[in-house]
Amino acid sequence: MSQLGTLYLLCGKMASGKSMLAKELANSHQAILMSEDQLLADLYPNQVQDVASYVRCSTQLKRALEPHIGNLLCRGVSVVLDFPANTVRQRMWMRGLITKTAAPHELHYLIVSDAVCKSRLAKRAAEQPERRATDTVEMFDSITAHFQAPTPDERFELIRHRRS
């Protein structure tokens, strides 16, 4: 049996730097990078406007990608999932991938203040006009209300990153 790939996961509030870290991890580990934001934009253009539409589209996307991610990991290809691991439910889906494949994993948790995240969010919206509809303080507050930090009982290999 060949060696399994590693699954790299990211947890952090909107604009905490998850996508930047995802790119760094993919480059340093020669891993496949899967970006939820990019896939949602490509597959569901202009359909993600609020939390409910995000949940609907994200659920469909995860269902479609799950067997492919499992196949990559089982073939020894490491995968960086630039999908938020920001709630217990989101992490349960990721835990399922780990359980089904027995692949090693790392959950990178970015700890960044709300003020820093909101500042980055405003800058990102200005630099990327296509994201102005979703990169708002209102969306940040709405999504952050559901944020749940990972806990030891979830049994993830947790790596904390404190950033300011």
Tab-separated table of C-alpha atoms in Angstrom, residues 6-160:
chain	number	residue	atom	x	y	z
A	6	THR	CA	-1.862	14.587	4.191
A	7	LEU	CA	-5.034	16.635	4.520
A	8	TYR	CA	-4.396	20.263	5.505
A	9	LEU	CA	-7.374	22.127	6.982
A	10	LEU	CA	-7.942	25.763	7.968
A	11	CYS	CA	-9.960	27.397	10.722
A	12	GLY	CA	-10.285	31.149	11.168
A	13	LYS	CA	-12.721	33.992	10.792
A	14	MET	CA	-13.350	35.750	7.474
A	15	ALA	CA	-10.221	37.634	6.338
A	16	SER	CA	-8.024	36.003	8.977
A	17	GLY	CA	-5.571	34.840	6.307
A	18	LYS	CA	-6.791	31.306	5.611
A	19	SER	CA	-6.351	31.546	1.839
A	20	MET	CA	-2.855	32.996	2.124
A	21	LEU	CA	-1.838	30.216	4.504
A	22	ALA	CA	-3.497	27.643	2.234
A	23	LYS	CA	-1.316	28.769	-0.684
A	24	GLU	CA	1.797	28.621	1.499
A	25	LEU	CA	0.933	25.111	2.673
A	26	ALA	CA	0.219	23.914	-0.864
A	27	ASN	CA	3.534	25.287	-2.105
A	28	SER	CA	5.642	24.016	0.779
A	29	HIS	CA	4.094	20.518	0.754
A	30	GLN	CA	3.570	20.164	-3.019
A	31	ALA	CA	-0.119	19.627	-2.314
A	32	ILE	CA	-3.248	20.129	-4.383
A	33	LEU	CA	-5.045	23.324	-3.318
A	34	MET	CA	-8.846	23.333	-3.385
A	35	SER	CA	-10.377	26.741	-2.735
A	36	GLU	CA	-14.029	26.833	-1.720
A	37	ASP	CA	-14.325	30.541	-2.605
A	38	GLN	CA	-13.002	29.943	-6.131
A	39	LEU	CA	-15.080	26.817	-6.711
A	40	LEU	CA	-18.257	28.508	-5.452
A	41	ALA	CA	-17.615	31.534	-7.665
A	42	ASP	CA	-17.024	29.309	-10.707
A	43	LEU	CA	-19.888	26.862	-10.132
A	44	TYR	CA	-22.483	29.170	-8.567
A	45	PRO	CA	-21.834	32.641	-10.019
A	46	ASN	CA	-23.691	35.377	-8.127
A	47	GLN	CA	-25.663	32.784	-6.139
A	48	VAL	CA	-23.901	33.145	-2.782
A	49	GLN	CA	-25.449	36.287	-1.319
A	50	ASP	CA	-26.125	35.350	2.306
A	51	VAL	CA	-25.472	32.637	4.869
A	52	ALA	CA	-28.368	30.440	3.686
A	53	SER	CA	-27.243	30.456	0.041
A	54	TYR	CA	-23.650	29.827	1.132
A	55	VAL	CA	-24.690	26.785	3.185
A	56	ARG	CA	-26.752	25.380	0.295
A	57	CYS	CA	-24.028	25.788	-2.333
A	58	SER	CA	-21.207	24.715	-0.016
A	59	THR	CA	-23.057	21.534	0.950
A	60	GLN	CA	-23.538	20.591	-2.711
A	61	LEU	CA	-19.888	21.316	-3.454
A	62	LYS	CA	-18.617	19.193	-0.557
A	63	ARG	CA	-20.848	16.291	-1.554
A	64	ALA	CA	-19.420	16.387	-5.090
A	65	LEU	CA	-15.767	16.727	-4.039
A	66	GLU	CA	-15.682	14.226	-1.172
A	67	PRO	CA	-14.907	11.082	-3.229
A	68	HIS	CA	-12.267	12.922	-5.264
A	69	ILE	CA	-10.507	14.242	-2.172
A	70	GLY	CA	-10.548	10.729	-0.711
A	71	ASN	CA	-9.068	9.277	-3.906
A	72	LEU	CA	-6.258	11.831	-3.944
A	73	LEU	CA	-5.360	11.178	-0.308
A	74	CYS	CA	-5.428	7.402	-0.801
A	75	ARG	CA	-3.094	7.760	-3.805
A	76	GLY	CA	-0.558	9.644	-1.717
A	77	VAL	CA	-1.446	13.132	-2.921
A	78	SER	CA	-1.668	15.753	-0.185
A	79	VAL	CA	-4.610	18.174	-0.289
A	80	VAL	CA	-5.000	21.639	1.185
A	81	LEU	CA	-8.677	22.364	1.703
A	82	ASP	CA	-9.171	26.112	1.695
A	83	PHE	CA	-12.644	25.524	3.101
A	84	PRO	CA	-13.533	27.028	6.478
A	85	ALA	CA	-13.337	24.614	9.400
A	86	ASN	CA	-15.152	27.219	11.475
A	87	THR	CA	-17.986	25.238	13.014
A	88	VAL	CA	-18.293	21.822	14.554
A	89	ARG	CA	-20.507	20.788	11.638
A	90	GLN	CA	-17.938	21.862	9.031
A	91	ARG	CA	-15.228	20.033	10.922
A	92	MET	CA	-17.399	16.912	11.172
A	93	TRP	CA	-17.379	16.704	7.363
A	94	MET	CA	-13.592	17.043	7.410
A	95	ARG	CA	-13.317	14.470	10.194
A	96	GLY	CA	-15.295	12.120	7.931
A	97	LEU	CA	-12.665	12.501	5.202
A	98	ILE	CA	-9.936	11.676	7.702
A	99	THR	CA	-11.816	8.677	9.081
A	100	LYS	CA	-12.663	7.239	5.639
A	101	THR	CA	-9.102	7.513	4.360
A	102	ALA	CA	-7.048	7.207	7.581
A	103	ALA	CA	-4.982	10.061	6.139
A	104	PRO	CA	-2.781	12.164	8.400
A	105	HIS	CA	-3.955	15.731	8.827
A	106	GLU	CA	-3.232	19.162	10.263
A	107	LEU	CA	-5.857	21.703	11.303
A	108	HIS	CA	-4.341	25.191	11.146
A	109	TYR	CA	-6.233	27.593	13.404
A	110	LEU	CA	-5.655	31.299	12.693
A	111	ILE	CA	-6.357	33.426	15.741
A	112	VAL	CA	-6.944	37.023	14.606
A	113	SER	CA	-8.990	39.804	16.231
A	114	ASP	CA	-12.298	40.909	14.728
A	115	ALA	CA	-10.885	44.418	14.199
A	116	VAL	CA	-7.964	43.114	12.123
A	117	CYS	CA	-10.272	40.826	10.127
A	118	LYS	CA	-12.684	43.685	9.367
A	119	SER	CA	-9.820	45.926	8.268
A	120	ARG	CA	-8.527	43.211	5.930
A	121	LEU	CA	-12.049	42.583	4.680
A	122	ALA	CA	-12.505	46.233	3.679
A	123	LYS	CA	-9.155	46.215	1.883
A	124	ARG	CA	-9.998	42.976	0.064
A	125	ALA	CA	-13.401	44.315	-1.046
A	126	ALA	CA	-11.734	47.437	-2.438
A	127	GLU	CA	-9.071	45.430	-4.289
A	128	GLN	CA	-11.458	42.746	-5.582
A	129	PRO	CA	-14.721	44.403	-6.704
A	130	GLU	CA	-16.283	41.019	-7.498
A	131	ARG	CA	-16.243	40.248	-3.761
A	132	ARG	CA	-17.976	43.445	-2.601
A	133	ALA	CA	-21.357	41.719	-2.290
A	134	THR	CA	-20.089	39.189	0.245
A	135	ASP	CA	-17.050	40.879	1.808
A	136	THR	CA	-19.011	43.206	4.051
A	137	VAL	CA	-19.013	43.920	7.772
A	138	GLU	CA	-22.598	42.653	7.879
A	139	MET	CA	-21.603	39.324	6.315
A	140	PHE	CA	-18.601	39.106	8.663
A	141	ASP	CA	-20.820	39.665	11.704
A	142	SER	CA	-23.416	37.193	10.433
A	143	ILE	CA	-20.884	34.433	9.748
A	144	THR	CA	-18.771	35.140	12.837
A	145	ALA	CA	-21.854	34.657	15.010
A	146	HIS	CA	-21.635	30.959	14.052
A	147	PHE	CA	-17.859	30.608	14.598
A	148	GLN	CA	-16.810	27.828	16.975
A	149	ALA	CA	-13.140	27.396	17.863
A	150	PRO	CA	-11.856	23.813	17.663
A	151	THR	CA	-11.761	21.857	20.917
A	152	PRO	CA	-9.523	18.970	22.025
A	153	ASP	CA	-12.410	16.480	22.017
A	154	GLU	CA	-12.634	16.870	18.218
A	155	ARG	CA	-9.246	15.065	18.025
A	156	PHE	CA	-7.579	17.183	15.355
A	157	GLU	CA	-3.839	17.689	15.037
A	158	LEU	CA	-4.150	21.383	15.841
A	159	ILE	CA	-1.604	24.039	14.905
A	160	ARG	CA	-2.344	27.533	16.229
